[in-house]
Coordinates of C-alpha atoms in Angstrom, one line a residue:
X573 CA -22.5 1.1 -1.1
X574 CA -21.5 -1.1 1.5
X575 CA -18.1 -1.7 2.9
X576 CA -17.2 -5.3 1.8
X577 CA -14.6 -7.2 3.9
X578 CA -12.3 -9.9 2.5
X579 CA -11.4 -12.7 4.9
X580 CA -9.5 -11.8 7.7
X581 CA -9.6 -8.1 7.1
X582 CA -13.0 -7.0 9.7
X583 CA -11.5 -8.0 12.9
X584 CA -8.2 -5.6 11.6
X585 CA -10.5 -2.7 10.1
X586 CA -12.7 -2.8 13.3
X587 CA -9.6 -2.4 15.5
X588 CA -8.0 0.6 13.7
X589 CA -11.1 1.9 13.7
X590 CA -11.3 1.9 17.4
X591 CA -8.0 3.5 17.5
X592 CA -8.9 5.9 15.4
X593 CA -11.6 7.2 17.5
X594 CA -10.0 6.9 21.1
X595 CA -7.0 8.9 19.4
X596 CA -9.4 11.1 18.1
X597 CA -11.3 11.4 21.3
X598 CA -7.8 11.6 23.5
X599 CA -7.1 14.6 21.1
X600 CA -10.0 16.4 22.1
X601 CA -9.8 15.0 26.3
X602 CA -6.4 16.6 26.0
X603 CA -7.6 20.0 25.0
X604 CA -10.3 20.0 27.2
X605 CA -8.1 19.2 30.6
X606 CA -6.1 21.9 29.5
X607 CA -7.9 23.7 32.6
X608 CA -8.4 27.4 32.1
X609 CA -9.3 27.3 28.7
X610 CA -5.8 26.4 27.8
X611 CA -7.4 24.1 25.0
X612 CA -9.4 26.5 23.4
X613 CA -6.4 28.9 23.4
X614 CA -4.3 25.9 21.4
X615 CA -7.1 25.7 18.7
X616 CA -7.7 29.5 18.3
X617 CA -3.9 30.8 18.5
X618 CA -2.9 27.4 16.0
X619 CA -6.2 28.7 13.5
X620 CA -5.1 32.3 13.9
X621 CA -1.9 31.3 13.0
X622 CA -2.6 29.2 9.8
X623 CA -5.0 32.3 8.2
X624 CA -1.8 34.5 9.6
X625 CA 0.0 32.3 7.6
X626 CA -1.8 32.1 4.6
X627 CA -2.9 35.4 4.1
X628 CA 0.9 36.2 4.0
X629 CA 1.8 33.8 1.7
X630 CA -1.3 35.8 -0.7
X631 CA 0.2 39.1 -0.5
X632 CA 3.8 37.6 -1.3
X633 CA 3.0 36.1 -4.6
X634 CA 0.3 38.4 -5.4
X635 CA 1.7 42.0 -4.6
X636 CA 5.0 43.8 -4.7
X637 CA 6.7 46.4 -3.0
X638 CA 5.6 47.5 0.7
X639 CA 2.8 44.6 1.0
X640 CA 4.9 41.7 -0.4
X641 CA 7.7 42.6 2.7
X642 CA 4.7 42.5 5.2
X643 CA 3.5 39.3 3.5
X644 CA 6.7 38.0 3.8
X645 CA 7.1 38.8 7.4
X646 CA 3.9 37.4 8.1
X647 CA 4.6 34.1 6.8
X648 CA 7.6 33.8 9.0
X649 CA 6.6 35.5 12.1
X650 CA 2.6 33.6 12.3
X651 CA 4.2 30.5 13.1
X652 CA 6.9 31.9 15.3
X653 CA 4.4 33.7 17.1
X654 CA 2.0 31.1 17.8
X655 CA 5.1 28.6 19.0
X656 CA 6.4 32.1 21.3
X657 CA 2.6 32.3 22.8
X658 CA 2.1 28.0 23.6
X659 CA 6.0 28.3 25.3
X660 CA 4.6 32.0 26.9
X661 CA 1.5 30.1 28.5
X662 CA 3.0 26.4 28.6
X663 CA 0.6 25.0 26.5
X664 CA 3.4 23.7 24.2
X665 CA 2.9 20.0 25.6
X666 CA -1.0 20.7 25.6
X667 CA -0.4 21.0 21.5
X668 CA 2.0 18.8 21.3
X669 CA -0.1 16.1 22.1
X670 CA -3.1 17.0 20.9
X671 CA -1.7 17.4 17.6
X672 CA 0.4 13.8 17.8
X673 CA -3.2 11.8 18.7
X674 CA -4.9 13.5 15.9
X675 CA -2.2 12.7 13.1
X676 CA -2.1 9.1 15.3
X677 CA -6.1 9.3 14.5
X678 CA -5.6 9.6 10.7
X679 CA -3.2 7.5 10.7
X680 CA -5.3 4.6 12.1
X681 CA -8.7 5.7 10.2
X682 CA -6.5 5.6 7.2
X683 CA -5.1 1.7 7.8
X684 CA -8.9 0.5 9.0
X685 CA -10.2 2.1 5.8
X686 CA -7.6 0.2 3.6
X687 CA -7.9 -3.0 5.9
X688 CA -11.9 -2.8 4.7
X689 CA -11.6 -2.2 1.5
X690 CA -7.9 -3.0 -0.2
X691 CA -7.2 -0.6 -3.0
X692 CA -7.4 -2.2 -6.6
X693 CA -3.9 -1.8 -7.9
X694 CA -3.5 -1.4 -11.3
X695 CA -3.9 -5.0 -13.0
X696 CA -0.2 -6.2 -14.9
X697 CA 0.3 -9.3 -17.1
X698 CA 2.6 -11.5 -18.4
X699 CA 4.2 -10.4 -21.6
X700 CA 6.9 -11.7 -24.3
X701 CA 10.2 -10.3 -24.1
X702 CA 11.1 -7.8 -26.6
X703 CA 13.0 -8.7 -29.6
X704 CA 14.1 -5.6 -31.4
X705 CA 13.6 -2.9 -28.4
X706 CA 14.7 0.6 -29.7
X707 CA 15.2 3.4 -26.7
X708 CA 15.6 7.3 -27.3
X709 CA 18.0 8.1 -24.6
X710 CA 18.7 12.1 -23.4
X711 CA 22.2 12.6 -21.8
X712 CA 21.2 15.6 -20.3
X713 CA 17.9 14.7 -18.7
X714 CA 18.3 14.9 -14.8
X715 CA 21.5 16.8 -14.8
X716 CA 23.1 13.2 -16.9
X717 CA 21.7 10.5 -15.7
X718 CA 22.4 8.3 -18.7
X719 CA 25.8 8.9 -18.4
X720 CA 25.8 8.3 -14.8
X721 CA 24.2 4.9 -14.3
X722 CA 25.9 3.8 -17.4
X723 CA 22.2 3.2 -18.8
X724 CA 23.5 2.7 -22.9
X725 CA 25.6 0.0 -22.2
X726 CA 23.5 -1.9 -19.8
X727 CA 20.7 -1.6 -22.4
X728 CA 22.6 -2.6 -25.8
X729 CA 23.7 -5.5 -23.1
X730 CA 20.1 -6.3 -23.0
X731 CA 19.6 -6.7 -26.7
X732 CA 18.5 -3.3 -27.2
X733 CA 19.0 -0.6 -30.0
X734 CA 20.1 2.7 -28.2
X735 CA 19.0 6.4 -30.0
X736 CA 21.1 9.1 -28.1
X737 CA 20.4 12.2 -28.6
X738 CA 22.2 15.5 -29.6
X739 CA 21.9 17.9 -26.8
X740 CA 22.9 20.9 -29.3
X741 CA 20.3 19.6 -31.8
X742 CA 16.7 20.2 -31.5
X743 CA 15.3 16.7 -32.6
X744 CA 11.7 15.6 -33.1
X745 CA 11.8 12.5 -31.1
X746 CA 7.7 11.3 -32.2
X747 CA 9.6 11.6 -35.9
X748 CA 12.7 8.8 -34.3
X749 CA 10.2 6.6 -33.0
X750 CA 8.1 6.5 -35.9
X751 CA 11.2 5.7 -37.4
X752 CA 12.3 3.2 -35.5
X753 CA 8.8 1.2 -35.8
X754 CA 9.4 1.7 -39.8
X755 CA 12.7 -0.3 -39.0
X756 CA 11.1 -3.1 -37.1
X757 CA 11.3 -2.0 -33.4
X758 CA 8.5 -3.5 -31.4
X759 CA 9.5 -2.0 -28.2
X760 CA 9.9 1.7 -27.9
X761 CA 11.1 3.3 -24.6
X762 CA 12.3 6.5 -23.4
X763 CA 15.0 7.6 -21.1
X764 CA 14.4 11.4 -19.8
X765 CA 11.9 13.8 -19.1
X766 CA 8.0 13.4 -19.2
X767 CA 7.3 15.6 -22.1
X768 CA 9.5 13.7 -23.9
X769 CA 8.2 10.5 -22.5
X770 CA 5.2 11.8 -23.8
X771 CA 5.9 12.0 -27.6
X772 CA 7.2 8.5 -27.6
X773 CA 4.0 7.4 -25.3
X774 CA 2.0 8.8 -27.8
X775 CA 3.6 6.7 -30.9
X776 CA 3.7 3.8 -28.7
X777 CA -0.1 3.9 -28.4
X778 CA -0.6 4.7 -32.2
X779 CA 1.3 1.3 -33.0
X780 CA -0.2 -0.8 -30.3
X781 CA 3.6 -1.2 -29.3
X782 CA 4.6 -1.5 -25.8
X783 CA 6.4 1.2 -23.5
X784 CA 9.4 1.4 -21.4
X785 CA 9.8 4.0 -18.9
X786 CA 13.5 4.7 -17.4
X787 CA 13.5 7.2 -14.7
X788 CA 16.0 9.5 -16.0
X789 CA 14.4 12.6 -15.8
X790 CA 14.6 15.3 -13.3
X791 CA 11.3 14.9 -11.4
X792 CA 10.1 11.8 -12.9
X793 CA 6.2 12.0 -11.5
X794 CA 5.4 9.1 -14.3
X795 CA 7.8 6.8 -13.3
X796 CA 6.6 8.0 -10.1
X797 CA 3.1 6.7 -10.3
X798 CA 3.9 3.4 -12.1
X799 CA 5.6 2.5 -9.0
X800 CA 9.3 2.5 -11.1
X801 CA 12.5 3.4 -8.6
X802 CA 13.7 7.1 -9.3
X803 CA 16.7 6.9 -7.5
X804 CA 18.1 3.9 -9.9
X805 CA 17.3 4.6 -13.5
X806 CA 19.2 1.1 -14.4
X807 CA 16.4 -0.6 -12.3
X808 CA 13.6 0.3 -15.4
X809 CA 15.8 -1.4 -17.4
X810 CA 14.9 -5.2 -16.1
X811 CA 11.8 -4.9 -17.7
X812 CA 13.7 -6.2 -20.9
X813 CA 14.6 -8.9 -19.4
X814 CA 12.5 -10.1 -17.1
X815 CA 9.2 -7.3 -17.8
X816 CA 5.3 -7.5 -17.3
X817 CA 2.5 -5.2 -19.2
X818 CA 0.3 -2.7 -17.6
X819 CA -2.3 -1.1 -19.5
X820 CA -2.9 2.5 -18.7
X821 CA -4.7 5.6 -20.3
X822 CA -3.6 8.3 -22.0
X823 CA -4.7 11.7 -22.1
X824 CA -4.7 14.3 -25.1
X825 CA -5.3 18.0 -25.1
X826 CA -5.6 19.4 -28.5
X827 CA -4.9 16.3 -30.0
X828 CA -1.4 15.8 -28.4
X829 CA -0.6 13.4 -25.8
X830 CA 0.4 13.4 -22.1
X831 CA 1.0 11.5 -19.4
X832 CA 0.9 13.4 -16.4
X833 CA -1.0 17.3 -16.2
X834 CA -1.9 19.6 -18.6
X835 CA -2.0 23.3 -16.7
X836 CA -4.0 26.6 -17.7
X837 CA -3.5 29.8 -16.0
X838 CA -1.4 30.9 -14.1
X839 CA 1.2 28.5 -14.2
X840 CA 1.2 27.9 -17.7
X841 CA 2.0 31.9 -18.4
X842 CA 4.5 31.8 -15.9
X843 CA 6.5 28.9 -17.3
X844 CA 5.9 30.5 -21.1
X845 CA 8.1 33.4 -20.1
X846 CA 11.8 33.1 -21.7
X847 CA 13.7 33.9 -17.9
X848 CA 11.7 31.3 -16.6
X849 CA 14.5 28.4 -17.4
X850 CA 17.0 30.4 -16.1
X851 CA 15.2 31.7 -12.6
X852 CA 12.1 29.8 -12.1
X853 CA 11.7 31.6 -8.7
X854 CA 12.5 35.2 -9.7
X855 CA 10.6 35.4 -12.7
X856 CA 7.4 33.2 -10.9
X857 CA 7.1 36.0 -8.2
X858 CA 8.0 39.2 -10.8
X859 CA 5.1 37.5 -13.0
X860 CA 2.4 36.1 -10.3
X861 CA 0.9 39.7 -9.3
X862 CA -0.1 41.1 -12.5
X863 CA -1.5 37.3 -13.1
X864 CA -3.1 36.6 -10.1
X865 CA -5.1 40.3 -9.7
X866 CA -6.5 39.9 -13.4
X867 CA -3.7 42.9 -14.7
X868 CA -2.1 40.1 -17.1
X869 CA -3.2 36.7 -18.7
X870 CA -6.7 35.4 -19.3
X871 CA -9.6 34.0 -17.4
X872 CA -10.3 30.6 -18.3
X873 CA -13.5 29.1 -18.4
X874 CA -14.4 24.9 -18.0
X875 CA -16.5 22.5 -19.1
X876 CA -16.4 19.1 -17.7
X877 CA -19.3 16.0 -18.0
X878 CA -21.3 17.7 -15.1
X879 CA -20.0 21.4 -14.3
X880 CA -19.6 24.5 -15.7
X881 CA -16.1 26.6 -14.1
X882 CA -15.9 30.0 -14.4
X883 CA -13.4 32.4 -14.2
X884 CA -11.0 30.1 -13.0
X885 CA -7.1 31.6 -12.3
X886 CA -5.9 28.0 -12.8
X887 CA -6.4 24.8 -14.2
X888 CA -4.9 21.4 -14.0
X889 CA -5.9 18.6 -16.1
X890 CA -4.2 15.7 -15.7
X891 CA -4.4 12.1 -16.9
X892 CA -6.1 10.3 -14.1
X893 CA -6.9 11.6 -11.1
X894 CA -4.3 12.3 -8.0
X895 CA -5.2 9.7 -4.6
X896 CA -4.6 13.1 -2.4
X897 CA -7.0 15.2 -1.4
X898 CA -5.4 18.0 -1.8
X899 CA -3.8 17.2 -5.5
X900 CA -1.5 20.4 -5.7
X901 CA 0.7 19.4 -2.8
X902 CA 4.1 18.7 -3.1
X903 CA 4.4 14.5 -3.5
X904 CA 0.9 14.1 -4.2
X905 CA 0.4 11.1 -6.7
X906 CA -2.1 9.2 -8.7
X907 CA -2.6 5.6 -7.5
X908 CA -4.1 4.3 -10.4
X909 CA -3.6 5.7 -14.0
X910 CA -6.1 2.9 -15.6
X911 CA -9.4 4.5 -14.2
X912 CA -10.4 6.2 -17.8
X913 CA -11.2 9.5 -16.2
X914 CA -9.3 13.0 -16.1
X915 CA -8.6 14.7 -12.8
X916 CA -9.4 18.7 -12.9
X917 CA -8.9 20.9 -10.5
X918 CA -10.0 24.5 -10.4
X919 CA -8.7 27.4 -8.4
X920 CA -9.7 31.1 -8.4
X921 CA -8.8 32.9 -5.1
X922 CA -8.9 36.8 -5.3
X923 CA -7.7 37.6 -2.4
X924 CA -6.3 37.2 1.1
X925 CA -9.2 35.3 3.1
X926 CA -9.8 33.7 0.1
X927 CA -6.2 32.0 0.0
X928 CA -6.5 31.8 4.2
X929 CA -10.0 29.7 3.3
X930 CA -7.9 26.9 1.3
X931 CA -5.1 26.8 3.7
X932 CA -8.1 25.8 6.8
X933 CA -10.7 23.5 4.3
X934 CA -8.4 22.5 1.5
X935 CA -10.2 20.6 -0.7
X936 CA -13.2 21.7 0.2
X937 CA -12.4 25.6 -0.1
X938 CA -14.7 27.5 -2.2
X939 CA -12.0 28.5 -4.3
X940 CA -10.6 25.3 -5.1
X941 CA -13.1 22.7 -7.5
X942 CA -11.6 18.8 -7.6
X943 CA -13.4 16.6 -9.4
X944 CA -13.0 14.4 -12.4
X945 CA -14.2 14.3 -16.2
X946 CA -14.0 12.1 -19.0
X947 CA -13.7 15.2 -21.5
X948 CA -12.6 18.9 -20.4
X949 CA -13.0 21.7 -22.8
X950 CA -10.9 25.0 -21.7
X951 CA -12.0 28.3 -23.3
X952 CA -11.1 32.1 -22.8
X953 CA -11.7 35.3 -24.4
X954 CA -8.6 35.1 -26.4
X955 CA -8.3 32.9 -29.5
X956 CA -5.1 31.3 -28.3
X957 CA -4.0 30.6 -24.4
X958 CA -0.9 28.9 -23.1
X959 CA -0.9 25.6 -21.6
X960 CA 2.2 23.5 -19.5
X961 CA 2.0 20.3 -21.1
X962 CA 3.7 18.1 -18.6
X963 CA 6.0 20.8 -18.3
X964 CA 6.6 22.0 -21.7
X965 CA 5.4 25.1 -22.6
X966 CA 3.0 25.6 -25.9
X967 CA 0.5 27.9 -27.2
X968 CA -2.6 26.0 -28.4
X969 CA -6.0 27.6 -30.1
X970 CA -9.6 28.3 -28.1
X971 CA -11.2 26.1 -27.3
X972 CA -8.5 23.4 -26.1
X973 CA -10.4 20.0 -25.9
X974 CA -8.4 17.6 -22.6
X975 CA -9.7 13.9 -23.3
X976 CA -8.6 10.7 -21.9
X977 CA -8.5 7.3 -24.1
X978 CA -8.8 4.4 -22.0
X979 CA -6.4 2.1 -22.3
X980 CA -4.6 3.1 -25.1
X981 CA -1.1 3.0 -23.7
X982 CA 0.9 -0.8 -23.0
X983 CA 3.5 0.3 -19.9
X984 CA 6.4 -2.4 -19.7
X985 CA 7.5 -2.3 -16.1
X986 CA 9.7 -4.2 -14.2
X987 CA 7.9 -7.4 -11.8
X988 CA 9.7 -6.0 -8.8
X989 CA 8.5 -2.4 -8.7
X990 CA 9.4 -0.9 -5.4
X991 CA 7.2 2.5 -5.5
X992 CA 4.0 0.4 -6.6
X993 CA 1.6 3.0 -5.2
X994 CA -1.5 1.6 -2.7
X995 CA -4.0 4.2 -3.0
X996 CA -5.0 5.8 0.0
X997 CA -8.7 6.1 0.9
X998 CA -10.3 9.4 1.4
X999 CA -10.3 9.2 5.1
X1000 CA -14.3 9.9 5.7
X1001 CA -14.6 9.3 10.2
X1002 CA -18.3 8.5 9.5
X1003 CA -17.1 5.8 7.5
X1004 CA -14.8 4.8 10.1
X1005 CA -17.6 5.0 12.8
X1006 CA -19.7 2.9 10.3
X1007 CA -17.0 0.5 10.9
X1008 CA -16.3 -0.3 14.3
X1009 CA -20.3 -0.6 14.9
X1010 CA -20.3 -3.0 12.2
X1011 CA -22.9 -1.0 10.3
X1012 CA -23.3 -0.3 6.0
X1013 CA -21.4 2.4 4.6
X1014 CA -23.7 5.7 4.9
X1015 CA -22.3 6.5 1.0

């Protein structure tokens, strides 16, 4: 594959990619002058630090008692200790810089990488406005935001039929918007969390009818990754007015819908316990021993198009891949969500320099599997395992079958979207170094 330049774009990507590599190669000058081996102290006493770190951060969530208070300690003290030693020895402005021209490095490989090859955004066009819209509104998603931005009336202003729903009353919203296509809606739209956004998706998609996603949810990671503004739910709402269509994929595991993950494991028994609701943190780290040592909870097994998992701790499905590397950090995001694939990643980490090994390679960790699959089956030695169905707990049968239908879903989204997200490149320096001499891609 060769790196392709539009017009314009080489003289940009060749430059960044200069910059990249002086940065780079500054970062490594800097260490080296340290004098004394004052560089190789930064790198050894930072990587000490980091496995310090991690293994800490193991024996915090995975044991109790006398080893969780040294694993707490650890995680606190590592990094104090290695910012005590660099003050100690004055190589504080040694790292400091080193550590400013390498994230200056990325940076720039990053920008030369999207300068040569422009991400593909997801594709949007024009569309009729709705005549009968019908949206199933929770006032108690995301502590009231329906209430708050005043998100009935400006929609019924709009021309729109507005279901609210009873926050005493459990209510089967897939039933309301089946109901509402019996009745002649051809726009249905949802205003609170992803599960429920899910439901709705899912009839949507049956019908061939478009959807409309307000950000009125707590964490909103769909509205997230259409590019839709979280902070101003009311913003969703021009889409009725003044809207374009995306088309988008959908994934299923055991025949129900999702939009964003699907999680096995660990995470999925965690969030199946009843105190969970109530004290997500306290009944996370009472539960996460007994899960993560194999006492409690299953070991899962996966089958993707090419690779067989085994004995996995944890697994996350979700619809479309996520842009980051490392797709379990916090604000990671999926750039696209039209590619027809699933993401899946795998983790099984038994122990301490297991957990130390993914905080130094990430991605590439032997514990940690990323890749992607059009079709996921999930089995276990139990007939029945939980699963965190973009963040609703359910039980579901073995083997659970995760599939993604291309396509399927018509997304109504504002034309001014401010979050629209460019995907990032996976930053790859021979790629870069490919670059600036001008020379194919070596992938």
């Amino acid at each position: 594959m060769s790196l392709s330049h539009p017009v314009g774009a080489p003289g940009r990507a060749r430059l960044f990619a200069l910059l990249a590599l002086v940065c780079a190669l500054g970062a490594v000058v800097v260490l080296v002058v340290a004098g004394e081996g004052g560089g190789l102290t930064v790198v050894v006493v930072g990587a000490a630090g980091t496995v310090l770190a991690a293994m800490g951060a193991w024996w915090l969530v995975a044991h109790r008692g006398l080893v969780r208070a040294v694993g707490t300690v650890l995680v606190v003290a590592a990094p104090v200790a290695v910012l005590v030693i660099y003050a100690r020895a004055d190589l504080w402005p040694t790292a400091l810089a080193a550590l400013v021209l390498w994230v200056a490095a990325g940076v720039c490989a990053r920008t030369a990488l999207r300068a040569a090859r422009p991400p593909a955004g997801m594709r949007a066009v024009a569309a009729d406005r709705p005549r009968h819209p019908v949206l199933i509104m929770n006032p108690k998603s995301g502590g009231g935001k329906v209430g708050r931005f005043g998100l009935v009336e400006k929609a019924e202003a709009l021309g729109a039929r507005v279901v609210l729903l009873d926050p005493e009353v459990v209510t089967d919203v897939a039933a309301l918007a089946r109901r509402a296509v019996a009745e002649g809606a051809d726009l249905l739209g949802v205003a609170g969390g992803d599960g429920t956004q899910a439901r709705v998706a899912e009839v949507a998609a049956e019908h061939g009818l478009p959807f409309l996603v307000i950000s009125a949810g707590t964490r909103n990671h769909f509205a997230m990754d259409l590019g839709l503004d979280r902070e101003d739910p009311a913003r969703c709402l021009d889409a009725l007015a003044d809207g374009e269509e995306l088309r988008i994929d959908l994934g299923f595991v055991g025949g129900r819908a999702f939009v964003n993950t699907a999680s096995f494991g660990v995470y999925a028994e965690v969030v199946q316990r009843p105190e969970y609701r109530d004290a997500k943190a306290d009944s996370a780290l009472s539960a996460l021993p007994d899960l993560l040592l194999g006492y409690a909870g299953r070991a899962l097994e996966a089958t993707t198009d090419d690779t067989r998992l085994e004995a996995q701790q944890a697994l996350l499905i979700s619809n479309n891949p996520y842009s980051s590397p490392e797709p379990m950090a916090v604000g990671a995001r999926r750039a696209r969500l039209d590619t027809g694939v699933l993401g899946v990643v795998g983790i099984r980490v038994n122990n301490a320099a297991q957990a130390a090994d993914v905080a130094l390679r990430g991605a590439r960790a032997t514990g940690l599997h990323v890749l992607t699959s059009r079709r996921v089956v999930v089995g276990s030695d139990a007939e029945s395992i939980p699963v965190a169905v973009d963040g609703e707990a359910l039980t579901l049968p073995v083997p659970v079958t995760c599939s993604v239908r291309p396509g399927a879903l018509r997304v109504r989204v504002p034309r001014g979207r401010p979050g629209a997200p460019a995907g990032t490149p996976p930053l790859q320096w021979r790629e870069v170094l490919a670059l600036l001499l001008g020379r194919p891609s070596p992938r």
